[in-house]
Amino acid sequence: MQIKIDDIDRIHMIDEYKPYGSIIFDPYENRVGLYQDSGDPEIRTAFEHIEESAEFEKYELIDGLKEVIEILEGNYREYTL
């Protein structure tokens, strides 16, 4: 995994696979997006034009990521959808 910051200050968490996938955190727009690259240029271009994302207030994102870390570390509580 790599963490990169792009030229418009979005934070990218990038996996090590080819083609790669990433989670993009946009702190200025309060958005989190997922991006999946493709070896096929036509599909890659289609993915780049999708503007779907989840939107969170900055404090919600921070609190939510803290809870995800607790779950990943094995500190489970009742989390169901």
PDB file of N, CA and C in Angstrom:
ATOM      1  N   MET A   1       0.844  -1.178   0.000  1.00  0.00           N
ATOM      2  CA  MET A   1       0.000   0.000   0.000  1.00  0.00           C
ATOM      3  C   MET A   1       0.889   1.240   0.000  1.00  0.00           C
ATOM      4  N   GLN A   2       0.437   2.251  -0.726  1.00  0.00           N
ATOM      5  CA  GLN A   2       1.119   3.536  -0.746  1.00  0.00           C
ATOM      6  C   GLN A   2       0.121   4.638  -0.388  1.00  0.00           C
ATOM      7  N   ILE A   3       0.606   5.669   0.256  1.00  0.00           N
ATOM      8  CA  ILE A   3      -0.181   6.874   0.506  1.00  0.00           C
ATOM      9  C   ILE A   3       0.469   7.986  -0.293  1.00  0.00           C
ATOM     10  N   LYS A   4      -0.326   8.656  -1.127  1.00  0.00           N
ATOM     11  CA  LYS A   4       0.180   9.758  -1.956  1.00  0.00           C
ATOM     12  C   LYS A   4      -0.771  10.941  -1.822  1.00  0.00           C
ATOM     13  N   ILE A   5      -0.244  12.137  -1.968  1.00  0.00           N
ATOM     14  CA  ILE A   5      -1.052  13.349  -2.006  1.00  0.00           C
ATOM     15  C   ILE A   5      -0.871  13.951  -3.387  1.00  0.00           C
ATOM     16  N   ASP A   6      -1.994  14.200  -4.081  1.00  0.00           N
ATOM     17  CA  ASP A   6      -1.889  14.725  -5.444  1.00  0.00           C
ATOM     18  C   ASP A   6      -1.762  16.246  -5.440  1.00  0.00           C
ATOM     19  N   ASP A   7      -1.694  16.813  -6.631  1.00  0.00           N
ATOM     20  CA  ASP A   7      -1.449  18.254  -6.754  1.00  0.00           C
ATOM     21  C   ASP A   7      -2.633  19.123  -6.333  1.00  0.00           C
ATOM     22  N   ILE A   8      -3.786  18.517  -6.058  1.00  0.00           N
ATOM     23  CA  ILE A   8      -4.906  19.300  -5.508  1.00  0.00           C
ATOM     24  C   ILE A   8      -5.226  18.851  -4.078  1.00  0.00           C
ATOM     25  N   ASP A   9      -4.214  18.283  -3.413  1.00  0.00           N
ATOM     26  CA  ASP A   9      -4.234  17.929  -1.984  1.00  0.00           C
ATOM     27  C   ASP A   9      -5.197  16.821  -1.598  1.00  0.00           C
ATOM     28  N   ARG A  10      -5.609  15.980  -2.564  1.00  0.00           N
ATOM     29  CA  ARG A  10      -6.393  14.802  -2.213  1.00  0.00           C
ATOM     30  C   ARG A  10      -5.428  13.714  -1.752  1.00  0.00           C
ATOM     31  N   ILE A  11      -5.860  12.919  -0.789  1.00  0.00           N
ATOM     32  CA  ILE A  11      -5.044  11.843  -0.240  1.00  0.00           C
ATOM     33  C   ILE A  11      -5.465  10.539  -0.909  1.00  0.00           C
ATOM     34  N   HIS A  12      -4.503   9.813  -1.462  1.00  0.00           N
ATOM     35  CA  HIS A  12      -4.775   8.558  -2.161  1.00  0.00           C
ATOM     36  C   HIS A  12      -4.151   7.398  -1.397  1.00  0.00           C
ATOM     37  N   MET A  13      -4.956   6.388  -1.082  1.00  0.00           N
ATOM     38  CA  MET A  13      -4.476   5.136  -0.505  1.00  0.00           C
ATOM     39  C   MET A  13      -4.531   4.126  -1.653  1.00  0.00           C
ATOM     40  N   ILE A  14      -3.365   3.715  -2.142  1.00  0.00           N
ATOM     41  CA  ILE A  14      -3.261   2.936  -3.372  1.00  0.00           C
ATOM     42  C   ILE A  14      -2.793   1.518  -3.056  1.00  0.00           C
ATOM     43  N   ASP A  15      -3.487   0.533  -3.629  1.00  0.00           N
ATOM     44  CA  ASP A  15      -3.070  -0.851  -3.401  1.00  0.00           C
ATOM     45  C   ASP A  15      -1.896  -1.214  -4.314  1.00  0.00           C
ATOM     46  N   GLU A  16      -1.348  -2.406  -4.117  1.00  0.00           N
ATOM     47  CA  GLU A  16      -0.152  -2.835  -4.843  1.00  0.00           C
ATOM     48  C   GLU A  16      -0.469  -3.690  -6.063  1.00  0.00           C
ATOM     49  N   TYR A  17      -1.733  -3.761  -6.461  1.00  0.00           N
ATOM     50  CA  TYR A  17      -2.105  -4.610  -7.587  1.00  0.00           C
ATOM     51  C   TYR A  17      -1.987  -3.856  -8.898  1.00  0.00           C
ATOM     52  N   LYS A  18      -1.893  -4.593  -9.984  1.00  0.00           N
ATOM     53  CA  LYS A  18      -1.893  -4.023 -11.337  1.00  0.00           C
ATOM     54  C   LYS A  18      -3.042  -4.629 -12.097  1.00  0.00           C
ATOM     55  N   PRO A  19      -3.977  -3.911 -12.667  1.00  0.00           N
ATOM     56  CA  PRO A  19      -4.143  -2.470 -12.483  1.00  0.00           C
ATOM     57  C   PRO A  19      -4.537  -2.148 -11.044  1.00  0.00           C
ATOM     58  N   TYR A  20      -4.211  -0.951 -10.623  1.00  0.00           N
ATOM     59  CA  TYR A  20      -4.365  -0.588  -9.215  1.00  0.00           C
ATOM     60  C   TYR A  20      -5.773  -0.122  -8.863  1.00  0.00           C
ATOM     61  N   GLY A  21      -6.046  -0.120  -7.576  1.00  0.00           N
ATOM     62  CA  GLY A  21      -7.260   0.462  -7.020  1.00  0.00           C
ATOM     63  C   GLY A  21      -6.851   1.460  -5.958  1.00  0.00           C
ATOM     64  N   SER A  22      -7.683   2.436  -5.701  1.00  0.00           N
ATOM     65  CA  SER A  22      -7.339   3.405  -4.667  1.00  0.00           C
ATOM     66  C   SER A  22      -8.598   3.946  -3.987  1.00  0.00           C
ATOM     67  N   ILE A  23      -8.392   4.401  -2.763  1.00  0.00           N
ATOM     68  CA  ILE A  23      -9.406   5.139  -2.035  1.00  0.00           C
ATOM     69  C   ILE A  23      -8.908   6.576  -2.011  1.00  0.00           C
ATOM     70  N   ILE A  24      -9.768   7.498  -2.412  1.00  0.00           N
ATOM     71  CA  ILE A  24      -9.360   8.894  -2.521  1.00  0.00           C
ATOM     72  C   ILE A  24     -10.130   9.705  -1.474  1.00  0.00           C
ATOM     73  N   PHE A  25      -9.391  10.375  -0.622  1.00  0.00           N
ATOM     74  CA  PHE A  25      -9.974  11.236   0.410  1.00  0.00           C
ATOM     75  C   PHE A  25      -9.801  12.684  -0.046  1.00  0.00           C
ATOM     76  N   ASP A  26     -10.908  13.392  -0.191  1.00  0.00           N
ATOM     77  CA  ASP A  26     -10.863  14.791  -0.603  1.00  0.00           C
ATOM     78  C   ASP A  26     -11.302  15.640   0.587  1.00  0.00           C
ATOM     79  N   PRO A  27     -10.355  16.143   1.378  1.00  0.00           N
ATOM     80  CA  PRO A  27     -10.711  16.856   2.598  1.00  0.00           C
ATOM     81  C   PRO A  27     -11.409  18.187   2.366  1.00  0.00           C
ATOM     82  N   TYR A  28     -11.294  18.748   1.187  1.00  0.00           N
ATOM     83  CA  TYR A  28     -11.901  20.054   0.917  1.00  0.00           C
ATOM     84  C   TYR A  28     -13.336  19.929   0.437  1.00  0.00           C
ATOM     85  N   GLU A  29     -13.656  18.809  -0.190  1.00  0.00           N
ATOM     86  CA  GLU A  29     -15.017  18.578  -0.670  1.00  0.00           C
ATOM     87  C   GLU A  29     -15.786  17.623   0.244  1.00  0.00           C
ATOM     88  N   ASN A  30     -15.155  17.180   1.354  1.00  0.00           N
ATOM     89  CA  ASN A  30     -15.766  16.214   2.280  1.00  0.00           C
ATOM     90  C   ASN A  30     -16.246  14.981   1.531  1.00  0.00           C
ATOM     91  N   ARG A  31     -15.390  14.434   0.660  1.00  0.00           N
ATOM     92  CA  ARG A  31     -15.766  13.276  -0.144  1.00  0.00           C
ATOM     93  C   ARG A  31     -14.715  12.187  -0.041  1.00  0.00           C
ATOM     94  N   VAL A  32     -15.189  10.962  -0.149  1.00  0.00           N
ATOM     95  CA  VAL A  32     -14.321   9.799  -0.249  1.00  0.00           C
ATOM     96  C   VAL A  32     -14.764   9.060  -1.493  1.00  0.00           C
ATOM     97  N   GLY A  33     -13.824   8.773  -2.374  1.00  0.00           N
ATOM     98  CA  GLY A  33     -14.151   8.062  -3.600  1.00  0.00           C
ATOM     99  C   GLY A  33     -13.307   6.818  -3.742  1.00  0.00           C
ATOM    100  N   LEU A  34     -13.781   5.883  -4.519  1.00  0.00           N
ATOM    101  CA  LEU A  34     -13.029   4.676  -4.848  1.00  0.00           C
ATOM    102  C   LEU A  34     -12.714   4.726  -6.331  1.00  0.00           C
ATOM    103  N   TYR A  35     -11.514   4.295  -6.691  1.00  0.00           N
ATOM    104  CA  TYR A  35     -11.129   4.285  -8.094  1.00  0.00           C
ATOM    105  C   TYR A  35     -10.505   2.939  -8.414  1.00  0.00           C
ATOM    106  N   GLN A  36     -10.933   2.338  -9.498  1.00  0.00           N
ATOM    107  CA  GLN A  36     -10.356   1.087  -9.963  1.00  0.00           C
ATOM    108  C   GLN A  36      -9.788   1.317 -11.352  1.00  0.00           C
ATOM    109  N   ASP A  37      -8.482   1.168 -11.490  1.00  0.00           N
ATOM    110  CA  ASP A  37      -7.827   1.315 -12.787  1.00  0.00           C
ATOM    111  C   ASP A  37      -8.137   0.078 -13.627  1.00  0.00           C
ATOM    112  N   SER A  38      -7.853   0.157 -14.894  1.00  0.00           N
ATOM    113  CA  SER A  38      -8.066  -0.969 -15.790  1.00  0.00           C
ATOM    114  C   SER A  38      -6.948  -1.018 -16.808  1.00  0.00           C
ATOM    115  N   GLY A  39      -6.579  -2.218 -17.207  1.00  0.00           N
ATOM    116  CA  GLY A  39      -5.598  -2.383 -18.266  1.00  0.00           C
ATOM    117  C   GLY A  39      -6.166  -2.015 -19.625  1.00  0.00           C
ATOM    118  N   ASP A  40      -7.477  -1.923 -19.733  1.00  0.00           N
ATOM    119  CA  ASP A  40      -8.156  -1.580 -20.981  1.00  0.00           C
ATOM    120  C   ASP A  40      -8.368  -0.063 -21.005  1.00  0.00           C
ATOM    121  N   PRO A  41      -7.738   0.661 -21.936  1.00  0.00           N
ATOM    122  CA  PRO A  41      -7.849   2.130 -21.959  1.00  0.00           C
ATOM    123  C   PRO A  41      -9.291   2.641 -22.064  1.00  0.00           C
ATOM    124  N   GLU A  42     -10.151   1.915 -22.764  1.00  0.00           N
ATOM    125  CA  GLU A  42     -11.537   2.349 -22.908  1.00  0.00           C
ATOM    126  C   GLU A  42     -12.265   2.297 -21.560  1.00  0.00           C
ATOM    127  N   ILE A  43     -12.035   1.227 -20.817  1.00  0.00           N
ATOM    128  CA  ILE A  43     -12.652   1.097 -19.492  1.00  0.00           C
ATOM    129  C   ILE A  43     -12.044   2.110 -18.528  1.00  0.00           C
ATOM    130  N   ARG A  44     -10.732   2.294 -18.599  1.00  0.00           N
ATOM    131  CA  ARG A  44     -10.064   3.260 -17.712  1.00  0.00           C
ATOM    132  C   ARG A  44     -10.680   4.642 -17.893  1.00  0.00           C
ATOM    133  N   THR A  45     -10.890   5.060 -19.132  1.00  0.00           N
ATOM    134  CA  THR A  45     -11.472   6.367 -19.409  1.00  0.00           C
ATOM    135  C   THR A  45     -12.884   6.457 -18.851  1.00  0.00           C
ATOM    136  N   ALA A  46     -13.662   5.385 -18.982  1.00  0.00           N
ATOM    137  CA  ALA A  46     -15.026   5.376 -18.440  1.00  0.00           C
ATOM    138  C   ALA A  46     -14.993   5.537 -16.918  1.00  0.00           C
ATOM    139  N   PHE A  47     -14.085   4.809 -16.227  1.00  0.00           N
ATOM    140  CA  PHE A  47     -13.979   4.923 -14.775  1.00  0.00           C
ATOM    141  C   PHE A  47     -13.620   6.346 -14.362  1.00  0.00           C
ATOM    142  N   GLU A  48     -12.746   7.001 -15.108  1.00  0.00           N
ATOM    143  CA  GLU A  48     -12.297   8.347 -14.746  1.00  0.00           C
ATOM    144  C   GLU A  48     -13.424   9.365 -14.788  1.00  0.00           C
ATOM    145  N   HIS A  49     -14.477   9.092 -15.553  1.00  0.00           N
ATOM    146  CA  HIS A  49     -15.568  10.045 -15.688  1.00  0.00           C
ATOM    147  C   HIS A  49     -16.720   9.784 -14.714  1.00  0.00           C
ATOM    148  N   ILE A  50     -16.626   8.726 -13.930  1.00  0.00           N
ATOM    149  CA  ILE A  50     -17.675   8.443 -12.946  1.00  0.00           C
ATOM    150  C   ILE A  50     -17.455   9.347 -11.736  1.00  0.00           C
ATOM    151  N   GLU A  51     -18.467  10.083 -11.366  1.00  0.00           N
ATOM    152  CA  GLU A  51     -18.359  11.022 -10.254  1.00  0.00           C
ATOM    153  C   GLU A  51     -19.096  10.522  -9.022  1.00  0.00           C
ATOM    154  N   GLU A  52     -19.113   9.227  -8.806  1.00  0.00           N
ATOM    155  CA  GLU A  52     -19.784   8.670  -7.636  1.00  0.00           C
ATOM    156  C   GLU A  52     -18.823   8.704  -6.446  1.00  0.00           C
ATOM    157  N   SER A  53     -19.326   9.054  -5.302  1.00  0.00           N
ATOM    158  CA  SER A  53     -18.507   9.052  -4.096  1.00  0.00           C
ATOM    159  C   SER A  53     -19.418   9.078  -2.885  1.00  0.00           C
ATOM    160  N   ALA A  54     -18.826   8.746  -1.743  1.00  0.00           N
ATOM    161  CA  ALA A  54     -19.535   8.905  -0.476  1.00  0.00           C
ATOM    162  C   ALA A  54     -19.128  10.268   0.078  1.00  0.00           C
ATOM    163  N   GLU A  55     -20.037  10.937   0.743  1.00  0.00           N
ATOM    164  CA  GLU A  55     -19.721  12.256   1.276  1.00  0.00           C
ATOM    165  C   GLU A  55     -19.910  12.265   2.788  1.00  0.00           C
ATOM    166  N   PHE A  56     -18.892  12.768   3.475  1.00  0.00           N
ATOM    167  CA  PHE A  56     -18.884  12.829   4.929  1.00  0.00           C
ATOM    168  C   PHE A  56     -18.365  14.193   5.357  1.00  0.00           C
ATOM    169  N   GLU A  57     -18.842  14.671   6.489  1.00  0.00           N
ATOM    170  CA  GLU A  57     -18.195  15.815   7.104  1.00  0.00           C
ATOM    171  C   GLU A  57     -16.832  15.335   7.608  1.00  0.00           C
ATOM    172  N   LYS A  58     -15.883  16.249   7.707  1.00  0.00           N
ATOM    173  CA  LYS A  58     -14.521  15.867   8.092  1.00  0.00           C
ATOM    174  C   LYS A  58     -14.497  15.118   9.430  1.00  0.00           C
ATOM    175  N   TYR A  59     -15.231  15.608  10.429  1.00  0.00           N
ATOM    176  CA  TYR A  59     -15.240  14.954  11.742  1.00  0.00           C
ATOM    177  C   TYR A  59     -15.871  13.564  11.660  1.00  0.00           C
ATOM    178  N   GLU A  60     -16.900  13.387  10.797  1.00  0.00           N
ATOM    179  CA  GLU A  60     -17.529  12.076  10.637  1.00  0.00           C
ATOM    180  C   GLU A  60     -16.533  11.076  10.058  1.00  0.00           C
ATOM    181  N   LEU A  61     -15.773  11.524   9.067  1.00  0.00           N
ATOM    182  CA  LEU A  61     -14.789  10.659   8.441  1.00  0.00           C
ATOM    183  C   LEU A  61     -13.720  10.238   9.446  1.00  0.00           C
ATOM    184  N   ILE A  62     -13.225  11.177  10.222  1.00  0.00           N
ATOM    185  CA  ILE A  62     -12.202  10.864  11.232  1.00  0.00           C
ATOM    186  C   ILE A  62     -12.753   9.869  12.249  1.00  0.00           C
ATOM    187  N   ASP A  63     -13.947  10.117  12.778  1.00  0.00           N
ATOM    188  CA  ASP A  63     -14.546   9.207  13.764  1.00  0.00           C
ATOM    189  C   ASP A  63     -14.803   7.830  13.155  1.00  0.00           C
ATOM    190  N   GLY A  64     -15.312   7.812  11.931  1.00  0.00           N
ATOM    191  CA  GLY A  64     -15.589   6.540  11.267  1.00  0.00           C
ATOM    192  C   GLY A  64     -14.328   5.729  11.016  1.00  0.00           C
ATOM    193  N   LEU A  65     -13.261   6.393  10.584  1.00  0.00           N
ATOM    194  CA  LEU A  65     -11.996   5.672  10.350  1.00  0.00           C
ATOM    195  C   LEU A  65     -11.423   5.136  11.659  1.00  0.00           C
ATOM    196  N   LYS A  66     -11.594   5.862  12.747  1.00  0.00           N
ATOM    197  CA  LYS A  66     -11.152   5.360  14.054  1.00  0.00           C
ATOM    198  C   LYS A  66     -11.898   4.079  14.410  1.00  0.00           C
ATOM    199  N   GLU A  67     -13.205   4.042  14.134  1.00  0.00           N
ATOM    200  CA  GLU A  67     -13.985   2.839  14.419  1.00  0.00           C
ATOM    201  C   GLU A  67     -13.552   1.682  13.520  1.00  0.00           C
ATOM    202  N   VAL A  68     -13.289   1.953  12.254  1.00  0.00           N
ATOM    203  CA  VAL A  68     -12.810   0.904  11.339  1.00  0.00           C
ATOM    204  C   VAL A  68     -11.492   0.328  11.846  1.00  0.00           C
ATOM    205  N   ILE A  69     -10.597   1.180  12.310  1.00  0.00           N
ATOM    206  CA  ILE A  69      -9.313   0.713  12.851  1.00  0.00           C
ATOM    207  C   ILE A  69      -9.550  -0.188  14.054  1.00  0.00           C
ATOM    208  N   GLU A  70     -10.457   0.190  14.950  1.00  0.00           N
ATOM    209  CA  GLU A  70     -10.768  -0.653  16.112  1.00  0.00           C
ATOM    210  C   GLU A  70     -11.250  -2.031  15.670  1.00  0.00           C
ATOM    211  N   ILE A  71     -12.135  -2.066  14.682  1.00  0.00           N
ATOM    212  CA  ILE A  71     -12.656  -3.348  14.191  1.00  0.00           C
ATOM    213  C   ILE A  71     -11.522  -4.178  13.591  1.00  0.00           C
ATOM    214  N   LEU A  72     -10.692  -3.554  12.771  1.00  0.00           N
ATOM    215  CA  LEU A  72      -9.583  -4.283  12.137  1.00  0.00           C
ATOM    216  C   LEU A  72      -8.586  -4.808  13.164  1.00  0.00           C
ATOM    217  N   GLU A  73      -8.466  -4.110  14.283  1.00  0.00           N
ATOM    218  CA  GLU A  73      -7.559  -4.553  15.353  1.00  0.00           C
ATOM    219  C   GLU A  73      -8.210  -5.589  16.258  1.00  0.00           C
ATOM    220  N   GLY A  74      -9.461  -5.935  15.989  1.00  0.00           N
ATOM    221  CA  GLY A  74     -10.134  -6.985  16.752  1.00  0.00           C
ATOM    222  C   GLY A  74     -10.958  -6.485  17.916  1.00  0.00           C
ATOM    223  N   ASN A  75     -11.134  -5.211  18.054  1.00  0.00           N
ATOM    224  CA  ASN A  75     -11.934  -4.637  19.140  1.00  0.00           C
ATOM    225  C   ASN A  75     -13.374  -4.466  18.656  1.00  0.00           C
ATOM    226  N   TYR A  76     -14.073  -5.592  18.537  1.00  0.00           N
ATOM    227  CA  TYR A  76     -15.414  -5.583  17.970  1.00  0.00           C
ATOM    228  C   TYR A  76     -16.448  -5.107  18.956  1.00  0.00           C
ATOM    229  N   ARG A  77     -17.398  -4.388  18.434  1.00  0.00           N
ATOM    230  CA  ARG A  77     -18.640  -4.078  19.121  1.00  0.00           C
ATOM    231  C   ARG A  77     -19.732  -4.539  18.180  1.00  0.00           C
ATOM    232  N   GLU A  78     -20.929  -4.199  18.441  1.00  0.00           N
ATOM    233  CA  GLU A  78     -22.018  -4.577  17.547  1.00  0.00           C
ATOM    234  C   GLU A  78     -22.057  -3.632  16.350  1.00  0.00           C
ATOM    235  N   TYR A  79     -21.600  -4.128  15.207  1.00  0.00           N
ATOM    236  CA  TYR A  79     -21.649  -3.364  13.956  1.00  0.00           C
ATOM    237  C   TYR A  79     -22.410  -4.195  12.935  1.00  0.00           C
ATOM    238  N   THR A  80     -23.627  -3.802  12.675  1.00  0.00           N
ATOM    239  CA  THR A  80     -24.420  -4.491  11.653  1.00  0.00           C
ATOM    240  C   THR A  80     -25.117  -3.458  10.805  1.00  0.00           C
ATOM    241  N   LEU A  81     -25.384  -3.828   9.570  1.00  0.00           N
ATOM    242  CA  LEU A  81     -26.126  -2.931   8.669  1.00  0.00           C
ATOM    243  C   LEU A  81     -27.594  -3.178   8.801  1.00  0.00           C
TER     244      LEU A  81
END
